[in-house]
Amino acid sequence: MRNKIVAGNWKMNNDLNESINLISAIKKGLDEKNSKVEVIICPPFTSLETASALIKNTAIKLGAQNMYFEKNGAFTGEISASMLKSVGCQYVILGHSERRTIFGESDELINKKIKSAILSGLNPIFCIGETLQQREKGEAFKIVDQQIKKGLAGITKEEFEKIIIAYEPVWAIGTGKNATPEQAQEIHQYIRKKISTIYGEDSAEKTIIQYGGSVKPENSFQLMSQQDIDGALVGGACLKADSFLNIIQSAAI
Ligand code: PEP
């Protein structure tokens, strides 16, 4: 039985004061006795160190939204995996569709980032998912297949077990249009099967596959009650403590 993991991707939202307020509200409302659901918050870089101090001795874990694969050097504006570790991150979101589309990140670059994150002891939240055009052409399975193959190239079974997969259909991100529980389950089941062909059934059974794309309190329970949906990667709805807490609560049922 896999525990559920709910992660909040704050994106480019919340300055330091706003971050402190949001974390305080989440902490206040979180039922710490509910250890069945793991909670991760992913604030912007500028709030990570403060967030880390604020969540110390709580069940909340810290993640970053991006990183570069090199260890250090002349890469203006970039942040390395060890820098993220040094401020208390345990997770890092990689391959998010906004990184792929707005910043042109390729599967090959994402693969390098995943390897570098694991080498530094971070757990990647590896995002995959098809665009609307690809879905309408009947290519959803093919696309996630390619993203898995290229994103995980050269990653061993032991390394793979550090990874969380987030299936995020691009057409559902920030659009208010979520995949139906059945549509999401169909792809999640396919992803688990694919993982099983690469890393074996034991790894596939253990893999956390989150759903992301307009998850909100109104749809989170139905989505997360699907057999192969092991939690959620939440964007917009994680920016208000109440809705994020409601989603966490629905993962615990
Ligand atoms: C995301 O950015 O990962 C996401 C799923 O966003 P939203 O929940 O706003 O669709």
PDB file of C-alpha atoms and ligand atoms in Angstrom:
ATOM      1  CA  MET A   1       0.000   0.000   0.000  1.00  0.00           C
ATOM      2  CA  ARG A   2       1.466   3.336  -1.054  1.00  0.00           C
ATOM      3  CA  ASN A   3       1.076   6.402   1.154  1.00  0.00           C
ATOM      4  CA  LYS A   4      -0.240   9.507  -0.547  1.00  0.00           C
ATOM      5  CA  ILE A   5       2.007  12.510  -1.152  1.00  0.00           C
ATOM      6  CA  VAL A   6       0.545  15.969  -1.724  1.00  0.00           C
ATOM      7  CA  ALA A   7       2.943  18.634  -2.961  1.00  0.00           C
ATOM      8  CA  GLY A   8       2.278  22.328  -3.452  1.00  0.00           C
ATOM      9  CA  ASN A   9       4.028  24.057  -6.337  1.00  0.00           C
ATOM     10  CA  TRP A  10       3.919  27.745  -5.470  1.00  0.00           C
ATOM     11  CA  LYS A  11       5.436  28.741  -8.835  1.00  0.00           C
ATOM     12  CA  MET A  12       6.530  32.422  -8.975  1.00  0.00           C
ATOM     13  CA  ASN A  13       4.220  33.471  -6.155  1.00  0.00           C
ATOM     14  CA  ASN A  14       4.743  34.774  -2.609  1.00  0.00           C
ATOM     15  CA  ASP A  15       7.526  37.068  -1.453  1.00  0.00           C
ATOM     16  CA  LEU A  16       9.190  36.336   1.875  1.00  0.00           C
ATOM     17  CA  ASN A  17       6.447  37.793   4.081  1.00  0.00           C
ATOM     18  CA  GLU A  18       3.688  36.139   2.092  1.00  0.00           C
ATOM     19  CA  SER A  19       5.580  32.850   2.321  1.00  0.00           C
ATOM     20  CA  ILE A  20       5.850  33.137   6.099  1.00  0.00           C
ATOM     21  CA  ASN A  21       2.119  33.818   6.367  1.00  0.00           C
ATOM     22  CA  LEU A  22       1.151  30.911   4.130  1.00  0.00           C
ATOM     23  CA  ILE A  23       3.428  28.445   5.918  1.00  0.00           C
ATOM     24  CA  SER A  24       2.117  29.564   9.315  1.00  0.00           C
ATOM     25  CA  ALA A  25      -1.459  29.003   8.165  1.00  0.00           C
ATOM     26  CA  ILE A  26      -0.646  25.560   6.732  1.00  0.00           C
ATOM     27  CA  LYS A  27       1.139  24.569   9.939  1.00  0.00           C
ATOM     28  CA  LYS A  28      -1.778  25.722  12.044  1.00  0.00           C
ATOM     29  CA  GLY A  29      -4.316  23.741  10.052  1.00  0.00           C
ATOM     30  CA  LEU A  30      -2.337  20.570   9.468  1.00  0.00           C
ATOM     31  CA  ASP A  31      -3.398  17.530  11.405  1.00  0.00           C
ATOM     32  CA  GLU A  32       0.025  16.281  12.447  1.00  0.00           C
ATOM     33  CA  LYS A  33      -1.466  13.020  13.677  1.00  0.00           C
ATOM     34  CA  ASN A  34      -2.337  12.227  10.107  1.00  0.00           C
ATOM     35  CA  SER A  35       0.973  10.654   9.147  1.00  0.00           C
ATOM     36  CA  LYS A  36      -0.620   8.762   6.247  1.00  0.00           C
ATOM     37  CA  VAL A  37      -0.234  11.775   3.953  1.00  0.00           C
ATOM     38  CA  GLU A  38       3.167  13.270   3.231  1.00  0.00           C
ATOM     39  CA  VAL A  39       3.072  17.014   2.588  1.00  0.00           C
ATOM     40  CA  ILE A  40       5.659  18.884   0.528  1.00  0.00           C
ATOM     41  CA  ILE A  41       5.758  22.617  -0.098  1.00  0.00           C
ATOM     42  CA  CYS A  42       7.770  24.062  -2.988  1.00  0.00           C
ATOM     43  CA  PRO A  43       8.142  27.826  -2.486  1.00  0.00           C
ATOM     44  CA  PRO A  44      10.303  30.037  -4.709  1.00  0.00           C
ATOM     45  CA  PHE A  45      14.095  29.943  -4.123  1.00  0.00           C
ATOM     46  CA  THR A  46      14.033  33.191  -2.134  1.00  0.00           C
ATOM     47  CA  SER A  47      11.810  31.672   0.562  1.00  0.00           C
ATOM     48  CA  LEU A  48      13.430  28.248   0.870  1.00  0.00           C
ATOM     49  CA  GLU A  49      15.792  28.926   3.750  1.00  0.00           C
ATOM     50  CA  THR A  50      13.116  30.652   5.832  1.00  0.00           C
ATOM     51  CA  ALA A  51      10.599  27.937   4.953  1.00  0.00           C
ATOM     52  CA  SER A  52      13.061  25.302   6.086  1.00  0.00           C
ATOM     53  CA  ALA A  53      13.379  26.952   9.513  1.00  0.00           C
ATOM     54  CA  LEU A  54       9.605  27.374   9.826  1.00  0.00           C
ATOM     55  CA  ILE A  55       8.779  23.734   9.082  1.00  0.00           C
ATOM     56  CA  LYS A  56      11.477  22.275  11.331  1.00  0.00           C
ATOM     57  CA  ASN A  57       9.984  19.629  13.649  1.00  0.00           C
ATOM     58  CA  THR A  58       6.775  19.424  11.606  1.00  0.00           C
ATOM     59  CA  ALA A  59       5.664  16.767   9.112  1.00  0.00           C
ATOM     60  CA  ILE A  60       6.007  19.203   6.205  1.00  0.00           C
ATOM     61  CA  LYS A  61       8.875  18.595   3.787  1.00  0.00           C
ATOM     62  CA  LEU A  62      10.583  21.124   1.548  1.00  0.00           C
ATOM     63  CA  GLY A  63      11.037  21.048  -2.201  1.00  0.00           C
ATOM     64  CA  ALA A  64      12.398  23.434  -4.840  1.00  0.00           C
ATOM     65  CA  GLN A  65      10.833  24.122  -8.236  1.00  0.00           C
ATOM     66  CA  ASN A  66      13.915  23.758 -10.400  1.00  0.00           C
ATOM     67  CA  MET A  67      17.716  23.423 -10.393  1.00  0.00           C
ATOM     68  CA  TYR A  68      20.624  23.170 -12.827  1.00  0.00           C
ATOM     69  CA  PHE A  69      22.582  19.958 -13.281  1.00  0.00           C
ATOM     70  CA  GLU A  70      26.113  21.345 -12.922  1.00  0.00           C
ATOM     71  CA  LYS A  71      27.704  21.381  -9.463  1.00  0.00           C
ATOM     72  CA  ASN A  72      28.867  25.005  -9.635  1.00  0.00           C
ATOM     73  CA  GLY A  73      30.539  27.478 -11.989  1.00  0.00           C
ATOM     74  CA  ALA A  74      29.722  30.195 -14.482  1.00  0.00           C
ATOM     75  CA  PHE A  75      25.978  29.580 -14.869  1.00  0.00           C
ATOM     76  CA  THR A  76      24.509  32.963 -14.053  1.00  0.00           C
ATOM     77  CA  GLY A  77      21.110  32.769 -12.425  1.00  0.00           C
ATOM     78  CA  GLU A  78      21.189  29.041 -11.812  1.00  0.00           C
ATOM     79  CA  ILE A  79      21.010  27.016  -8.581  1.00  0.00           C
ATOM     80  CA  SER A  80      22.638  23.629  -7.991  1.00  0.00           C
ATOM     81  CA  ALA A  81      21.325  20.535  -6.231  1.00  0.00           C
ATOM     82  CA  SER A  82      23.807  20.878  -3.376  1.00  0.00           C
ATOM     83  CA  MET A  83      22.718  24.494  -2.841  1.00  0.00           C
ATOM     84  CA  LEU A  84      19.148  23.279  -2.470  1.00  0.00           C
ATOM     85  CA  LYS A  85      20.266  20.575  -0.047  1.00  0.00           C
ATOM     86  CA  SER A  86      22.166  23.144   1.984  1.00  0.00           C
ATOM     87  CA  VAL A  87      18.956  25.093   2.690  1.00  0.00           C
ATOM     88  CA  GLY A  88      17.005  22.011   3.702  1.00  0.00           C
ATOM     89  CA  CYS A  89      15.349  20.793   0.487  1.00  0.00           C
ATOM     90  CA  GLN A  90      14.571  17.108   0.157  1.00  0.00           C
ATOM     91  CA  TYR A  91      12.698  17.337  -3.136  1.00  0.00           C
ATOM     92  CA  VAL A  92      12.949  19.187  -6.431  1.00  0.00           C
ATOM     93  CA  ILE A  93      10.348  19.480  -9.195  1.00  0.00           C
ATOM     94  CA  LEU A  94      11.920  18.669 -12.576  1.00  0.00           C
ATOM     95  CA  GLY A  95      10.462  18.645 -16.064  1.00  0.00           C
ATOM     96  CA  HIS A  96       7.458  20.797 -15.190  1.00  0.00           C
ATOM     97  CA  SER A  97       5.559  21.675 -18.356  1.00  0.00           C
ATOM     98  CA  GLU A  98       6.162  25.388 -17.757  1.00  0.00           C
ATOM     99  CA  ARG A  99       9.920  24.684 -17.773  1.00  0.00           C
ATOM    100  CA  ARG A 100       9.511  22.591 -20.914  1.00  0.00           C
ATOM    101  CA  THR A 101       7.381  25.066 -22.852  1.00  0.00           C
ATOM    102  CA  ILE A 102       8.365  28.534 -21.601  1.00  0.00           C
ATOM    103  CA  PHE A 103      12.052  27.820 -20.971  1.00  0.00           C
ATOM    104  CA  GLY A 104      12.585  25.224 -23.682  1.00  0.00           C
ATOM    105  CA  GLU A 105      13.795  22.407 -21.456  1.00  0.00           C
ATOM    106  CA  SER A 106      14.359  19.191 -23.378  1.00  0.00           C
ATOM    107  CA  ASP A 107      14.012  15.611 -22.169  1.00  0.00           C
ATOM    108  CA  GLU A 108      17.807  15.367 -22.345  1.00  0.00           C
ATOM    109  CA  LEU A 109      18.319  18.370 -20.061  1.00  0.00           C
ATOM    110  CA  ILE A 110      15.703  17.056 -17.651  1.00  0.00           C
ATOM    111  CA  ASN A 111      17.499  13.708 -17.608  1.00  0.00           C
ATOM    112  CA  LYS A 112      20.767  15.433 -16.616  1.00  0.00           C
ATOM    113  CA  LYS A 113      18.960  17.339 -13.883  1.00  0.00           C
ATOM    114  CA  ILE A 114      17.354  14.166 -12.521  1.00  0.00           C
ATOM    115  CA  LYS A 115      20.748  12.445 -12.346  1.00  0.00           C
ATOM    116  CA  SER A 116      22.376  15.424 -10.656  1.00  0.00           C
ATOM    117  CA  ALA A 117      19.542  15.752  -8.125  1.00  0.00           C
ATOM    118  CA  ILE A 118      19.763  12.086  -7.144  1.00  0.00           C
ATOM    119  CA  LEU A 119      23.549  12.256  -6.874  1.00  0.00           C
ATOM    120  CA  SER A 120      23.178  15.087  -4.362  1.00  0.00           C
ATOM    121  CA  GLY A 121      20.552  13.237  -2.350  1.00  0.00           C
ATOM    122  CA  LEU A 122      17.485  15.110  -3.585  1.00  0.00           C
ATOM    123  CA  ASN A 123      14.291  13.323  -4.578  1.00  0.00           C
ATOM    124  CA  PRO A 124      13.067  14.503  -7.983  1.00  0.00           C
ATOM    125  CA  ILE A 125       9.384  15.043  -8.649  1.00  0.00           C
ATOM    126  CA  PHE A 126       9.558  14.207 -12.345  1.00  0.00           C
ATOM    127  CA  CYS A 127       6.709  15.787 -14.338  1.00  0.00           C
ATOM    128  CA  ILE A 128       5.374  14.317 -17.566  1.00  0.00           C
ATOM    129  CA  GLY A 129       2.237  14.885 -19.598  1.00  0.00           C
ATOM    130  CA  GLU A 130       0.805  15.562 -23.009  1.00  0.00           C
ATOM    131  CA  THR A 131      -0.517  18.792 -24.554  1.00  0.00           C
ATOM    132  CA  LEU A 132      -4.115  19.178 -25.709  1.00  0.00           C
ATOM    133  CA  GLN A 133      -3.058  18.857 -29.329  1.00  0.00           C
ATOM    134  CA  GLN A 134      -1.226  15.623 -28.586  1.00  0.00           C
ATOM    135  CA  ARG A 135      -4.224  14.228 -26.674  1.00  0.00           C
ATOM    136  CA  GLU A 136      -6.584  15.124 -29.500  1.00  0.00           C
ATOM    137  CA  LYS A 137      -4.309  13.342 -31.956  1.00  0.00           C
ATOM    138  CA  GLY A 138      -4.482  10.240 -29.748  1.00  0.00           C
ATOM    139  CA  GLU A 139      -0.817  10.575 -28.779  1.00  0.00           C
ATOM    140  CA  ALA A 140      -1.075  10.860 -24.974  1.00  0.00           C
ATOM    141  CA  PHE A 141       0.358   7.391 -24.300  1.00  0.00           C
ATOM    142  CA  LYS A 142       3.129   7.821 -26.855  1.00  0.00           C
ATOM    143  CA  ILE A 143       4.178  11.157 -25.354  1.00  0.00           C
ATOM    144  CA  VAL A 144       4.397   9.969 -21.751  1.00  0.00           C
ATOM    145  CA  ASP A 145       6.214   6.914 -23.038  1.00  0.00           C
ATOM    146  CA  GLN A 146       8.877   9.070 -24.712  1.00  0.00           C
ATOM    147  CA  GLN A 147       9.176  11.410 -21.745  1.00  0.00           C
ATOM    148  CA  ILE A 148       9.722   8.451 -19.408  1.00  0.00           C
ATOM    149  CA  LYS A 149      12.209   6.768 -21.725  1.00  0.00           C
ATOM    150  CA  LYS A 150      14.305   9.881 -22.325  1.00  0.00           C
ATOM    151  CA  GLY A 151      13.911  11.421 -18.870  1.00  0.00           C
ATOM    152  CA  LEU A 152      14.980   8.225 -17.135  1.00  0.00           C
ATOM    153  CA  ALA A 153      17.719   7.182 -19.583  1.00  0.00           C
ATOM    154  CA  GLY A 154      20.672   5.695 -17.718  1.00  0.00           C
ATOM    155  CA  ILE A 155      18.953   5.800 -14.330  1.00  0.00           C
ATOM    156  CA  THR A 156      19.366   2.613 -12.318  1.00  0.00           C
ATOM    157  CA  LYS A 157      16.616   0.833 -10.405  1.00  0.00           C
ATOM    158  CA  GLU A 158      18.106   2.003  -7.107  1.00  0.00           C
ATOM    159  CA  GLU A 159      18.235   5.604  -8.351  1.00  0.00           C
ATOM    160  CA  PHE A 160      14.737   5.366  -9.800  1.00  0.00           C
ATOM    161  CA  GLU A 161      13.325   4.522  -6.387  1.00  0.00           C
ATOM    162  CA  LYS A 162      14.141   8.069  -5.247  1.00  0.00           C
ATOM    163  CA  ILE A 163      11.835   9.539  -7.899  1.00  0.00           C
ATOM    164  CA  ILE A 164       8.205  10.601  -7.634  1.00  0.00           C
ATOM    165  CA  ILE A 165       6.403  10.815 -10.974  1.00  0.00           C
ATOM    166  CA  ALA A 166       3.820  13.542 -11.498  1.00  0.00           C
ATOM    167  CA  TYR A 167       1.470  13.027 -14.420  1.00  0.00           C
ATOM    168  CA  GLU A 168       0.323  16.497 -15.410  1.00  0.00           C
ATOM    169  CA  PRO A 169      -1.631  16.792 -18.638  1.00  0.00           C
ATOM    170  CA  VAL A 170      -0.525  20.186 -19.934  1.00  0.00           C
ATOM    171  CA  TRP A 171      -4.085  21.086 -20.970  1.00  0.00           C
ATOM    172  CA  ALA A 172      -5.181  20.775 -17.339  1.00  0.00           C
ATOM    173  CA  ILE A 173      -2.476  22.929 -15.749  1.00  0.00           C
ATOM    174  CA  GLY A 174      -3.789  26.270 -14.549  1.00  0.00           C
ATOM    175  CA  THR A 175      -6.781  26.009 -16.866  1.00  0.00           C
ATOM    176  CA  GLY A 176      -9.426  24.908 -14.362  1.00  0.00           C
ATOM    177  CA  LYS A 177     -10.017  21.851 -16.596  1.00  0.00           C
ATOM    178  CA  ASN A 178      -8.927  18.732 -14.752  1.00  0.00           C
ATOM    179  CA  ALA A 179      -8.648  15.293 -16.292  1.00  0.00           C
ATOM    180  CA  THR A 180     -11.562  13.132 -15.214  1.00  0.00           C
ATOM    181  CA  PRO A 181     -10.617  10.540 -12.593  1.00  0.00           C
ATOM    182  CA  GLU A 182     -11.043   7.864 -15.288  1.00  0.00           C
ATOM    183  CA  GLN A 183      -8.820   9.689 -17.815  1.00  0.00           C
ATOM    184  CA  ALA A 184      -6.143  10.195 -15.170  1.00  0.00           C
ATOM    185  CA  GLN A 185      -6.353   6.620 -13.875  1.00  0.00           C
ATOM    186  CA  GLU A 186      -5.981   5.258 -17.412  1.00  0.00           C
ATOM    187  CA  ILE A 187      -2.671   7.070 -17.906  1.00  0.00           C
ATOM    188  CA  HIS A 188      -1.439   6.401 -14.370  1.00  0.00           C
ATOM    189  CA  GLN A 189      -2.015   2.694 -14.857  1.00  0.00           C
ATOM    190  CA  TYR A 190      -0.163   2.872 -18.152  1.00  0.00           C
ATOM    191  CA  ILE A 191       2.760   4.716 -16.527  1.00  0.00           C
ATOM    192  CA  ARG A 192       2.986   2.097 -13.775  1.00  0.00           C
ATOM    193  CA  LYS A 193       3.027  -0.663 -16.388  1.00  0.00           C
ATOM    194  CA  LYS A 194       5.764   1.138 -18.298  1.00  0.00           C
ATOM    195  CA  ILE A 195       7.812   1.496 -15.094  1.00  0.00           C
ATOM    196  CA  SER A 196       7.333  -2.183 -14.469  1.00  0.00           C
ATOM    197  CA  THR A 197       8.795  -3.048 -17.878  1.00  0.00           C
ATOM    198  CA  ILE A 198      11.869  -0.905 -17.141  1.00  0.00           C
ATOM    199  CA  TYR A 199      12.476  -1.460 -13.424  1.00  0.00           C
ATOM    200  CA  GLY A 200      10.348  -4.485 -12.532  1.00  0.00           C
ATOM    201  CA  GLU A 201       7.010  -4.919 -10.850  1.00  0.00           C
ATOM    202  CA  ASP A 202       8.351  -4.376  -7.332  1.00  0.00           C
ATOM    203  CA  SER A 203       9.635  -0.892  -8.205  1.00  0.00           C
ATOM    204  CA  ALA A 204       6.475  -0.086 -10.149  1.00  0.00           C
ATOM    205  CA  GLU A 205       4.279  -1.040  -7.192  1.00  0.00           C
ATOM    206  CA  LYS A 206       6.279   1.249  -4.896  1.00  0.00           C
ATOM    207  CA  THR A 207       6.380   4.222  -7.271  1.00  0.00           C
ATOM    208  CA  ILE A 208       4.402   7.272  -6.213  1.00  0.00           C
ATOM    209  CA  ILE A 209       2.538   8.691  -9.220  1.00  0.00           C
ATOM    210  CA  GLN A 210       0.918  12.016  -8.435  1.00  0.00           C
ATOM    211  CA  TYR A 211      -1.733  13.656 -10.577  1.00  0.00           C
ATOM    212  CA  GLY A 212      -1.421  17.370 -11.313  1.00  0.00           C
ATOM    213  CA  GLY A 213      -3.624  19.752 -13.277  1.00  0.00           C
ATOM    214  CA  SER A 214      -6.294  21.931 -11.671  1.00  0.00           C
ATOM    215  CA  VAL A 215      -6.540  19.817  -8.533  1.00  0.00           C
ATOM    216  CA  LYS A 216      -8.835  21.543  -6.062  1.00  0.00           C
ATOM    217  CA  PRO A 217     -10.865  20.549  -2.997  1.00  0.00           C
ATOM    218  CA  GLU A 218     -13.881  19.834  -5.237  1.00  0.00           C
ATOM    219  CA  ASN A 219     -12.130  17.150  -7.298  1.00  0.00           C
ATOM    220  CA  SER A 220      -9.207  15.954  -5.185  1.00  0.00           C
ATOM    221  CA  PHE A 221     -10.961  13.117  -3.374  1.00  0.00           C
ATOM    222  CA  GLN A 222     -12.310  11.550  -6.569  1.00  0.00           C
ATOM    223  CA  LEU A 223      -8.969  11.831  -8.315  1.00  0.00           C
ATOM    224  CA  MET A 224      -6.934  10.467  -5.427  1.00  0.00           C
ATOM    225  CA  SER A 225      -9.319   7.562  -4.818  1.00  0.00           C
ATOM    226  CA  GLN A 226      -8.246   6.038  -8.120  1.00  0.00           C
ATOM    227  CA  GLN A 227      -6.092   2.958  -7.663  1.00  0.00           C
ATOM    228  CA  ASP A 228      -2.964   4.319  -9.349  1.00  0.00           C
ATOM    229  CA  ILE A 229      -3.189   7.944  -8.219  1.00  0.00           C
ATOM    230  CA  ASP A 230      -0.963   8.359  -5.183  1.00  0.00           C
ATOM    231  CA  GLY A 231      -1.390  12.020  -4.392  1.00  0.00           C
ATOM    232  CA  ALA A 232      -1.347  15.355  -6.125  1.00  0.00           C
ATOM    233  CA  LEU A 233       0.953  18.066  -7.362  1.00  0.00           C
ATOM    234  CA  VAL A 234      -1.073  21.198  -6.754  1.00  0.00           C
ATOM    235  CA  GLY A 235      -0.494  24.616  -8.311  1.00  0.00           C
ATOM    236  CA  GLY A 236      -3.133  27.331  -7.936  1.00  0.00           C
ATOM    237  CA  ALA A 237      -5.027  25.682  -5.083  1.00  0.00           C
ATOM    238  CA  CYS A 238      -1.932  25.428  -2.860  1.00  0.00           C
ATOM    239  CA  LEU A 239      -1.638  29.211  -2.584  1.00  0.00           C
ATOM    240  CA  LYS A 240      -4.508  29.387  -0.094  1.00  0.00           C
ATOM    241  CA  ALA A 241      -3.980  27.438   3.110  1.00  0.00           C
ATOM    242  CA  ASP A 242      -7.640  26.382   3.323  1.00  0.00           C
ATOM    243  CA  SER A 243      -7.796  24.788  -0.104  1.00  0.00           C
ATOM    244  CA  PHE A 244      -4.370  23.135   0.255  1.00  0.00           C
ATOM    245  CA  LEU A 245      -5.386  21.728   3.659  1.00  0.00           C
ATOM    246  CA  ASN A 246      -8.674  20.456   2.233  1.00  0.00           C
ATOM    247  CA  ILE A 247      -6.807  18.636  -0.536  1.00  0.00           C
ATOM    248  CA  ILE A 248      -4.435  17.088   2.028  1.00  0.00           C
ATOM    249  CA  GLN A 249      -7.438  16.041   4.080  1.00  0.00           C
ATOM    250  CA  SER A 250      -9.068  14.387   1.090  1.00  0.00           C
ATOM    251  CA  ALA A 251      -5.903  12.348   0.505  1.00  0.00           C
ATOM    252  CA  ALA A 252      -6.196  10.947   4.024  1.00  0.00           C
ATOM    253  CA  ILE A 253      -9.669   9.451   3.555  1.00  0.00           C
TER     254      ILE A 253
HETATM  255  C1  PEP B   1       1.254  22.653 -11.542  1.00  0.00           C
HETATM  256  O1  PEP B   1       1.735  23.734 -11.838  1.00  0.00           O
HETATM  257  O2  PEP B   1       2.010  21.697 -11.293  1.00  0.00           O
HETATM  258  C2  PEP B   1      -0.196  22.544 -11.489  1.00  0.00           C
HETATM  259  C3  PEP B   1      -0.710  21.361 -11.456  1.00  0.00           C
HETATM  260  O3  PEP B   1      -0.916  23.727 -11.510  1.00  0.00           O
HETATM  261  P1  PEP B   1      -2.508  23.878 -11.296  1.00  0.00           P
HETATM  262  O4  PEP B   1      -2.876  23.036 -10.092  1.00  0.00           O
HETATM  263  O5  PEP B   1      -2.724  25.323 -11.047  1.00  0.00           O
HETATM  264  O6  PEP B   1      -3.161  23.381 -12.527  1.00  0.00           O
END
